[in-house]
Amino acid sequence: MKRVVVTGLGAVTPIGNNVQEYWNSLINGVSGAAPITRFDTTQFKTKFACEVKNFDASPIFEKNEIRKYDLFTQYALYAADEAVKNANIDFDSLNKNRIGVIWGCGDGGISTFEEQIGEYKLGNGTPRFSPFFIPKRIVNIASGVISIKYGLRGINYTTAAACSASNTAIIDAFNYIRWGKADMMITGGSEASVTESSIGGFNASKALSTLNDDYSKASRPFDATRDGFVLGEGAGVVILESYEHAIKRNAVILAEIVGGGLAADAYHLTGTHPEGEGAVLGMELALEEAGISPDQIDYINAHATSTPTGDLSELKAVEKVFGINPNANISATKSMTGHLLGGAGAIEAIACIKAVQENIVPPTINTQKVEPEVADKFNLTLGKAQSRIVNYAMSNTFGFGGHVASSIFKKFTE
């Protein structure tokens, strides 16, 4: 098995439109929640979300190009551009047949779908659809257009595993490289689901917070008063390559990925297993693959969306794997970014990689009264970032349908 290293990062998030802005906001505890600007929320129970702010796609798109891409694809290309530059990649000097793209996404072009169906209805059933309608909305298009932009002919597909999609994509990319089937992968995920149907649908399932009067504090993972997640959007990109490939091109190595565990709850359509059975299996598999014991993990970026059942079941799983008061700091960065659905694992992987690089654990904000059942069992990094040596960081993600993905990043050493 080949060693797999991280050589580039890119991000578009509700709290920063590049990696450094995003990281600075994370460690300073900045909330990305604000009133929704995309549509009139008068009739909706939830009137706020974590939207991407001041996004300008023009630096990487020609004016007539933008109309070809849904926002989730624009975010993907923008973040990929940053990651490629960050990794200092000259693709023309590399074997493009062995460089691929594996992307994660849950909803795809949902805003495009809403717009086109709306226009169809207004036209009294006249089928006047844009020629870009289908390629704009399909969930796999971001991986395709990234490969087209850079001429990459290697492995290319999109994982659709709900909220664990981009973590699954990262683990798949890791596996293909360590198996020797690729030299480099652009991986991560994106989502742009702040739309009427998403807010309405999640409201109908009672998954979203309705704390409209105090929206900046609505995402409060582990808090006894939590009432649901805050919807987010954006993209995260991680460049992975084999250690040998990175050394040969004199790349700066940011971290190493050493383990990935994929599993399922096999329990419920939307809810996590109350005892975290799938999460336990995913974390154990990741640790086994990394060849480390639970006490070697220094930081766990929890899935922790701020839902009543999900947060508690995850901590029960952590207790089963790591014990009470484990070595690891735990934090829920969704308290700041909101929940990016299929893109969540990508930006949370970046949070883990930066924690490993900088020896700083980002905080869990807004949580005032920890769920009594777990209040004295874990260091949840409440309120402010904590400096500590982070040699290993774990990222957990769970999705509707019971999908589980846990990945482990390590401080790079020769």
Short mmCIF file of C-alpha atoms in Angstrom, two decimals:
data_model
loop_
_atom_site.label_atom_id
_atom_site.label_comp_id
_atom_site.label_asym_id
_atom_site.label_seq_id
_atom_site.Cartn_x
_atom_site.Cartn_y
_atom_site.Cartn_z
CA MET A 1 0.00 0.00 0.00
CA LYS A 2 1.27 3.46 -0.91
CA ARG A 3 1.37 6.35 1.53
CA VAL A 4 -1.12 9.10 0.64
CA VAL A 5 -0.45 12.75 1.43
CA VAL A 6 -2.34 16.03 1.26
CA THR A 7 -0.72 18.72 -0.91
CA GLY A 8 -3.48 21.26 -1.60
CA LEU A 9 -6.64 22.73 -0.09
CA GLY A 10 -9.45 24.95 -1.36
CA ALA A 11 -12.63 26.23 0.27
CA VAL A 12 -15.76 28.28 -0.28
CA THR A 13 -17.76 28.46 2.96
CA PRO A 14 -20.33 30.56 4.82
CA ILE A 15 -17.47 31.96 6.94
CA GLY A 16 -14.80 32.52 4.30
CA ASN A 17 -14.29 32.13 0.57
CA ASN A 18 -10.78 30.71 0.79
CA VAL A 19 -8.99 28.36 3.16
CA GLN A 20 -7.26 31.04 5.25
CA GLU A 21 -10.44 33.09 5.74
CA TYR A 22 -12.33 29.92 6.64
CA TRP A 23 -9.70 28.77 9.13
CA ASN A 24 -9.40 32.21 10.76
CA SER A 25 -13.17 32.31 11.22
CA LEU A 26 -13.20 28.80 12.68
CA ILE A 27 -10.58 29.46 15.33
CA ASN A 28 -12.20 32.79 16.19
CA GLY A 29 -15.64 31.26 16.62
CA VAL A 30 -17.46 33.18 13.87
CA SER A 31 -21.06 32.22 13.07
CA GLY A 32 -22.08 32.11 9.41
CA ALA A 33 -25.82 32.21 10.12
CA ALA A 34 -27.87 35.12 8.75
CA PRO A 35 -31.32 35.81 7.29
CA ILE A 36 -31.85 34.04 3.95
CA THR A 37 -31.36 36.34 0.96
CA ARG A 38 -32.20 33.91 -1.88
CA PHE A 39 -35.98 33.96 -1.54
CA ASP A 40 -38.87 35.39 0.47
CA THR A 41 -39.07 33.43 3.74
CA THR A 42 -42.29 34.99 5.03
CA GLN A 43 -44.23 31.73 4.88
CA PHE A 44 -41.38 29.51 6.09
CA LYS A 45 -40.81 28.31 9.65
CA THR A 46 -37.05 28.82 9.29
CA LYS A 47 -35.92 32.17 7.90
CA PHE A 48 -32.13 31.91 8.19
CA ALA A 49 -29.25 29.79 6.92
CA CYS A 50 -25.48 29.81 6.51
CA GLU A 51 -25.23 31.19 2.98
CA VAL A 52 -21.94 31.82 1.19
CA LYS A 53 -21.40 35.59 1.21
CA ASN A 54 -19.87 37.94 -1.39
CA PHE A 55 -19.13 35.10 -3.79
CA ASP A 56 -17.68 36.32 -7.09
CA ALA A 57 -17.17 33.62 -9.71
CA SER A 58 -15.79 36.00 -12.36
CA PRO A 59 -12.07 35.40 -11.65
CA ILE A 60 -12.32 31.83 -12.95
CA PHE A 61 -15.28 32.00 -15.36
CA GLU A 62 -15.91 33.83 -18.58
CA LYS A 63 -19.16 35.79 -18.42
CA ASN A 64 -21.02 33.47 -20.80
CA GLU A 65 -19.73 30.39 -18.95
CA ILE A 66 -21.42 31.07 -15.62
CA ARG A 67 -24.90 30.36 -17.01
CA LYS A 68 -23.81 26.80 -17.79
CA TYR A 69 -23.24 25.90 -14.15
CA ASP A 70 -25.43 25.63 -11.11
CA LEU A 71 -24.06 27.30 -7.99
CA PHE A 72 -22.89 23.98 -6.51
CA THR A 73 -20.64 23.51 -9.54
CA GLN A 74 -19.41 27.10 -9.44
CA TYR A 75 -18.41 26.58 -5.81
CA ALA A 76 -16.64 23.35 -6.76
CA LEU A 77 -14.62 24.91 -9.59
CA TYR A 78 -13.73 27.95 -7.51
CA ALA A 79 -12.45 25.85 -4.60
CA ALA A 80 -10.62 23.50 -6.99
CA ASP A 81 -8.85 26.49 -8.53
CA GLU A 82 -7.57 27.54 -5.10
CA ALA A 83 -6.48 23.99 -4.24
CA VAL A 84 -4.58 23.49 -7.51
CA LYS A 85 -2.76 26.78 -7.02
CA ASN A 86 -2.13 25.96 -3.37
CA ALA A 87 -0.59 22.63 -4.41
CA ASN A 88 1.49 24.33 -7.13
CA ILE A 89 0.44 21.79 -9.76
CA ASP A 90 1.60 21.96 -13.37
CA PHE A 91 -0.69 19.36 -14.92
CA ASP A 92 1.08 19.50 -18.30
CA SER A 93 4.19 18.07 -16.67
CA LEU A 94 2.27 15.14 -15.15
CA ASN A 95 0.57 12.00 -16.46
CA LYS A 96 -3.07 13.13 -16.69
CA ASN A 97 -4.20 9.55 -17.29
CA ARG A 98 -3.37 8.84 -13.65
CA ILE A 99 -4.97 11.93 -12.12
CA GLY A 100 -8.69 11.87 -11.38
CA VAL A 101 -11.58 13.53 -9.59
CA ILE A 102 -13.89 11.97 -7.01
CA TRP A 103 -16.53 14.39 -5.77
CA GLY A 104 -19.25 14.29 -3.15
CA CYS A 105 -22.69 15.88 -3.43
CA GLY A 106 -26.18 15.22 -2.14
CA ASP A 107 -28.63 17.53 -3.92
CA GLY A 108 -26.84 18.58 -7.12
CA GLY A 109 -28.43 21.47 -9.00
CA ILE A 110 -31.55 21.80 -6.90
CA SER A 111 -31.90 25.55 -7.49
CA THR A 112 -31.66 24.95 -11.25
CA PHE A 113 -34.38 22.31 -10.98
CA GLU A 114 -36.67 24.67 -9.03
CA GLU A 115 -36.12 27.53 -11.48
CA GLN A 116 -36.81 25.44 -14.58
CA ILE A 117 -39.94 23.79 -13.19
CA GLY A 118 -41.15 27.23 -12.08
CA GLU A 119 -40.67 28.59 -15.60
CA TYR A 120 -42.42 25.55 -17.05
CA LYS A 121 -45.47 26.13 -14.84
CA LEU A 122 -45.55 29.84 -15.66
CA GLY A 123 -45.51 28.93 -19.34
CA ASN A 124 -48.75 26.97 -18.93
CA GLY A 125 -47.08 23.68 -19.69
CA THR A 126 -45.10 24.83 -22.73
CA PRO A 127 -41.86 22.80 -22.57
CA ARG A 128 -39.32 25.61 -22.85
CA PHE A 129 -36.31 24.27 -21.03
CA SER A 130 -32.74 25.51 -21.14
CA PRO A 131 -30.32 23.29 -23.08
CA PHE A 132 -28.16 23.46 -19.96
CA PHE A 133 -30.95 22.22 -17.67
CA ILE A 134 -29.86 18.59 -17.46
CA PRO A 135 -26.08 19.11 -17.15
CA LYS A 136 -26.64 21.92 -14.61
CA ARG A 137 -28.75 19.81 -12.29
CA ILE A 138 -27.19 16.32 -12.36
CA VAL A 139 -25.30 15.48 -9.21
CA ASN A 140 -22.15 14.20 -10.95
CA ILE A 141 -21.46 17.24 -13.12
CA ALA A 142 -18.96 18.94 -10.78
CA SER A 143 -16.51 16.03 -11.02
CA GLY A 144 -16.91 16.09 -14.78
CA VAL A 145 -16.27 19.80 -15.27
CA ILE A 146 -13.26 19.78 -12.93
CA SER A 147 -11.70 17.04 -15.05
CA ILE A 148 -12.57 18.93 -18.25
CA LYS A 149 -11.00 22.14 -16.95
CA TYR A 150 -7.66 20.46 -16.22
CA GLY A 151 -7.75 17.69 -18.86
CA LEU A 152 -7.67 14.91 -16.26
CA ARG A 153 -8.47 11.50 -17.72
CA GLY A 154 -8.16 9.35 -14.60
CA ILE A 155 -10.82 7.90 -12.30
CA ASN A 156 -13.85 10.18 -12.24
CA TYR A 157 -17.19 9.92 -10.45
CA THR A 158 -19.40 11.40 -7.74
CA THR A 159 -20.44 9.75 -4.48
CA ALA A 160 -24.07 10.35 -3.51
CA ALA A 161 -24.12 9.36 0.15
CA ALA A 162 -26.17 12.25 1.54
CA CYS A 163 -24.32 14.11 4.31
CA SER A 164 -21.40 11.67 4.27
CA ALA A 165 -20.87 12.11 0.51
CA SER A 166 -17.68 14.17 0.45
CA ASN A 167 -16.01 12.25 3.28
CA THR A 168 -16.81 9.08 1.32
CA ALA A 169 -15.30 10.70 -1.79
CA ILE A 170 -12.11 11.53 0.12
CA ILE A 171 -11.84 7.97 1.44
CA ASP A 172 -12.39 6.53 -2.05
CA ALA A 173 -9.71 8.83 -3.49
CA PHE A 174 -7.34 7.77 -0.70
CA ASN A 175 -7.96 4.10 -1.50
CA TYR A 176 -7.38 4.41 -5.25
CA ILE A 177 -4.03 6.11 -4.66
CA ARG A 178 -2.82 3.69 -2.01
CA TRP A 179 -3.85 0.77 -4.25
CA GLY A 180 -1.62 2.22 -6.98
CA LYS A 181 -4.46 2.95 -9.40
CA ALA A 182 -3.90 6.73 -9.43
CA ASP A 183 -1.07 9.16 -8.67
CA MET A 184 -3.18 12.15 -7.66
CA MET A 185 -6.85 12.92 -6.99
CA ILE A 186 -8.83 16.13 -6.69
CA THR A 187 -11.48 15.26 -4.13
CA GLY A 188 -13.99 16.89 -1.81
CA GLY A 189 -17.56 18.04 -2.27
CA SER A 190 -19.99 20.90 -2.73
CA GLU A 191 -23.59 21.83 -2.12
CA ALA A 192 -25.87 24.80 -2.83
CA SER A 193 -29.14 23.81 -1.21
CA VAL A 194 -30.37 27.04 0.35
CA THR A 195 -33.57 26.90 -1.68
CA GLU A 196 -37.29 26.96 -1.03
CA SER A 197 -37.75 23.22 -1.45
CA SER A 198 -34.81 22.40 0.83
CA ILE A 199 -35.87 24.72 3.63
CA GLY A 200 -39.51 23.66 3.23
CA GLY A 201 -38.64 19.98 3.10
CA PHE A 202 -36.35 20.01 6.11
CA ASN A 203 -38.92 22.10 8.00
CA ALA A 204 -41.55 19.48 7.20
CA SER A 205 -39.33 16.78 8.71
CA LYS A 206 -38.63 19.02 11.73
CA ALA A 207 -34.89 18.82 11.12
CA LEU A 208 -34.10 22.57 11.02
CA SER A 209 -33.74 24.99 13.90
CA THR A 210 -36.45 27.66 14.03
CA LEU A 211 -34.60 30.06 16.33
CA ASN A 212 -35.31 33.00 14.03
CA ASP A 213 -34.94 35.65 16.74
CA ASP A 214 -31.39 34.55 17.66
CA TYR A 215 -30.17 32.85 14.46
CA SER A 216 -26.44 33.30 15.12
CA LYS A 217 -26.82 30.96 18.11
CA ALA A 218 -29.21 28.52 16.47
CA SER A 219 -26.61 25.84 15.72
CA ARG A 220 -25.75 24.65 19.23
CA PRO A 221 -24.47 21.06 19.11
CA PHE A 222 -24.68 18.99 22.29
CA ASP A 223 -26.78 21.68 23.99
CA ALA A 224 -29.77 20.42 25.96
CA THR A 225 -31.98 23.01 24.19
CA ARG A 226 -30.84 22.27 20.61
CA ASP A 227 -33.73 22.21 18.14
CA GLY A 228 -32.24 21.23 14.79
CA PHE A 229 -29.52 22.05 12.30
CA VAL A 230 -28.84 25.21 10.30
CA LEU A 231 -28.55 24.68 6.55
CA GLY A 232 -25.22 25.69 4.98
CA GLU A 233 -23.62 25.69 1.53
CA GLY A 234 -20.22 25.83 -0.14
CA ALA A 235 -17.36 23.57 -1.22
CA GLY A 236 -14.16 22.03 0.03
CA VAL A 237 -11.31 20.53 -2.00
CA VAL A 238 -8.46 18.31 -0.88
CA ILE A 239 -5.61 17.37 -3.24
CA LEU A 240 -4.35 13.87 -2.46
CA GLU A 241 -1.37 12.17 -4.05
CA SER A 242 1.01 9.34 -3.39
CA TYR A 243 4.00 10.23 -1.26
CA GLU A 244 6.37 9.25 -4.08
CA HIS A 245 4.53 11.41 -6.60
CA ALA A 246 4.52 14.40 -4.25
CA ILE A 247 8.24 14.08 -3.51
CA LYS A 248 9.09 13.70 -7.19
CA ARG A 249 7.44 17.02 -8.06
CA ASN A 250 8.82 18.73 -4.92
CA ALA A 251 5.37 19.38 -3.49
CA VAL A 252 4.82 20.87 -0.04
CA ILE A 253 3.15 18.17 2.02
CA LEU A 254 0.48 19.50 4.40
CA ALA A 255 -0.57 16.27 6.13
CA GLU A 256 -1.05 12.57 5.54
CA ILE A 257 -4.31 10.62 5.32
CA VAL A 258 -3.93 7.25 6.99
CA GLY A 259 -7.36 5.71 7.49
CA GLY A 260 -10.94 5.63 6.30
CA GLY A 261 -13.91 3.68 7.63
CA LEU A 262 -17.17 3.25 5.70
CA ALA A 263 -20.21 1.60 7.29
CA ALA A 264 -23.98 1.80 7.70
CA ASP A 265 -26.44 2.13 10.56
CA ALA A 266 -28.92 -0.16 8.78
CA TYR A 267 -31.53 1.33 11.07
CA HIS A 268 -33.74 4.18 9.83
CA LEU A 269 -34.55 6.32 6.79
CA THR A 270 -33.34 9.58 8.33
CA GLY A 271 -32.38 8.94 11.94
CA THR A 272 -29.07 7.69 13.30
CA HIS A 273 -28.99 4.56 15.44
CA PRO A 274 -29.70 5.65 19.05
CA GLU A 275 -26.65 3.76 20.28
CA GLY A 276 -24.48 4.83 17.34
CA GLU A 277 -23.82 1.32 16.04
CA GLY A 278 -22.83 2.39 12.51
CA ALA A 279 -20.69 5.23 13.84
CA VAL A 280 -18.84 2.82 16.13
CA LEU A 281 -18.05 0.53 13.21
CA GLY A 282 -16.90 3.41 10.97
CA MET A 283 -14.54 4.82 13.61
CA GLU A 284 -13.16 1.38 14.49
CA LEU A 285 -12.48 0.57 10.85
CA ALA A 286 -10.69 3.90 10.34
CA LEU A 287 -8.52 3.32 13.42
CA GLU A 288 -7.73 -0.24 12.32
CA GLU A 289 -6.70 0.94 8.86
CA ALA A 290 -4.54 3.71 10.33
CA GLY A 291 -2.89 1.16 12.62
CA ILE A 292 -3.37 3.28 15.72
CA SER A 293 -5.16 2.96 19.04
CA PRO A 294 -8.05 5.25 20.09
CA ASP A 295 -5.88 7.12 22.61
CA GLN A 296 -3.66 8.37 19.76
CA ILE A 297 -6.47 10.50 18.29
CA ASP A 298 -6.00 14.10 19.45
CA TYR A 299 -9.00 15.71 17.78
CA ILE A 300 -12.40 14.50 16.60
CA ASN A 301 -14.38 16.77 14.30
CA ALA A 302 -17.83 15.51 15.18
CA HIS A 303 -20.70 15.27 12.71
CA ALA A 304 -22.83 16.93 15.42
CA THR A 305 -25.46 18.76 13.40
CA SER A 306 -27.38 20.04 16.47
CA THR A 307 -30.31 17.65 16.16
CA PRO A 308 -31.79 16.15 19.34
CA THR A 309 -31.12 12.49 18.55
CA GLY A 310 -28.07 12.71 16.27
CA ASP A 311 -25.66 14.52 18.59
CA LEU A 312 -26.35 12.21 21.50
CA SER A 313 -26.04 9.01 19.47
CA GLU A 314 -22.66 10.15 18.12
CA LEU A 315 -21.30 10.81 21.59
CA LYS A 316 -22.53 7.40 22.73
CA ALA A 317 -20.57 5.93 19.83
CA VAL A 318 -17.48 7.96 20.74
CA GLU A 319 -17.73 6.68 24.32
CA LYS A 320 -17.86 3.08 23.11
CA VAL A 321 -14.75 3.54 20.96
CA PHE A 322 -12.71 6.02 23.03
CA GLY A 323 -14.06 5.67 26.57
CA ILE A 324 -14.97 8.42 29.03
CA ASN A 325 -12.77 11.52 29.08
CA PRO A 326 -10.63 10.39 26.16
CA ASN A 327 -7.40 12.05 25.10
CA ALA A 328 -9.16 13.67 22.17
CA ASN A 329 -10.68 17.11 22.03
CA ILE A 330 -14.05 17.02 20.29
CA SER A 331 -15.60 19.96 18.47
CA ALA A 332 -18.53 20.63 16.18
CA THR A 333 -17.58 23.15 13.52
CA LYS A 334 -21.13 23.04 12.13
CA SER A 335 -21.92 25.40 15.00
CA MET A 336 -20.20 28.00 12.81
CA THR A 337 -20.62 26.83 9.21
CA GLY A 338 -24.03 25.24 9.44
CA HIS A 339 -24.57 21.89 7.77
CA LEU A 340 -23.30 21.70 4.17
CA LEU A 341 -25.01 18.34 3.61
CA GLY A 342 -22.96 16.58 0.90
CA GLY A 343 -20.22 19.19 1.20
CA ALA A 344 -19.87 18.92 4.98
CA GLY A 345 -17.17 16.27 5.09
CA ALA A 346 -14.94 18.23 2.70
CA ILE A 347 -14.75 21.43 4.73
CA GLU A 348 -14.51 19.43 7.94
CA ALA A 349 -11.58 17.45 6.52
CA ILE A 350 -9.91 20.81 5.90
CA ALA A 351 -10.59 21.76 9.53
CA CYS A 352 -8.86 18.53 10.62
CA ILE A 353 -5.89 19.08 8.29
CA LYS A 354 -5.44 22.65 9.53
CA ALA A 355 -5.72 21.48 13.15
CA VAL A 356 -2.92 19.00 12.47
CA GLN A 357 -0.83 21.69 10.78
CA GLU A 358 -1.40 24.47 13.28
CA ASN A 359 -1.86 22.51 16.54
CA ILE A 360 -5.12 24.31 17.22
CA VAL A 361 -8.52 22.72 17.82
CA PRO A 362 -11.40 24.92 16.60
CA PRO A 363 -14.23 25.42 19.08
CA THR A 364 -17.84 24.43 19.44
CA ILE A 365 -19.71 27.73 19.76
CA ASN A 366 -23.18 28.56 21.14
CA THR A 367 -23.40 25.54 23.45
CA GLN A 368 -24.31 26.75 26.94
CA LYS A 369 -25.89 23.79 28.71
CA VAL A 370 -24.44 20.46 27.64
CA GLU A 371 -26.79 17.48 27.46
CA PRO A 372 -26.70 16.15 31.07
CA GLU A 373 -26.13 12.57 29.96
CA VAL A 374 -22.71 13.45 28.48
CA ALA A 375 -21.81 16.70 30.27
CA ASP A 376 -18.85 15.31 32.25
CA LYS A 377 -17.60 12.74 29.78
CA PHE A 378 -15.87 14.72 27.01
CA ASN A 379 -13.83 17.82 26.25
CA LEU A 380 -16.17 19.47 23.73
CA THR A 381 -13.89 22.50 23.25
CA LEU A 382 -16.67 24.89 24.19
CA GLY A 383 -16.53 28.58 23.40
CA LYS A 384 -12.99 29.08 22.20
CA ALA A 385 -10.24 27.31 20.29
CA GLN A 386 -7.68 25.29 22.21
CA SER A 387 -3.97 25.00 21.47
CA ARG A 388 -2.57 21.49 21.77
CA ILE A 389 -0.39 19.10 19.80
CA VAL A 390 -2.55 17.42 17.16
CA ASN A 391 -0.81 14.44 15.62
CA TYR A 392 -3.97 12.62 14.53
CA ALA A 393 -7.41 14.06 13.73
CA MET A 394 -10.60 12.16 12.89
CA SER A 395 -13.51 13.49 10.82
CA ASN A 396 -16.95 11.90 11.27
CA THR A 397 -19.87 12.25 8.86
CA PHE A 398 -23.26 10.52 8.78
CA GLY A 399 -26.02 10.72 6.17
CA PHE A 400 -29.70 9.98 5.64
CA GLY A 401 -30.04 6.32 4.79
CA GLY A 402 -27.59 5.39 7.54
CA HIS A 403 -24.38 6.18 5.66
CA VAL A 404 -21.25 6.45 7.84
CA ALA A 405 -17.79 7.75 6.92
CA SER A 406 -14.84 8.38 9.25
CA SER A 407 -11.43 9.53 8.02
CA ILE A 408 -8.13 10.07 9.85
CA PHE A 409 -5.46 12.65 9.07
CA LYS A 410 -1.94 12.60 10.49
CA LYS A 411 0.83 15.14 10.98
CA PHE A 412 3.30 14.49 8.17
CA THR A 413 6.70 13.08 8.99
CA GLU A 414 9.30 11.75 6.56
#
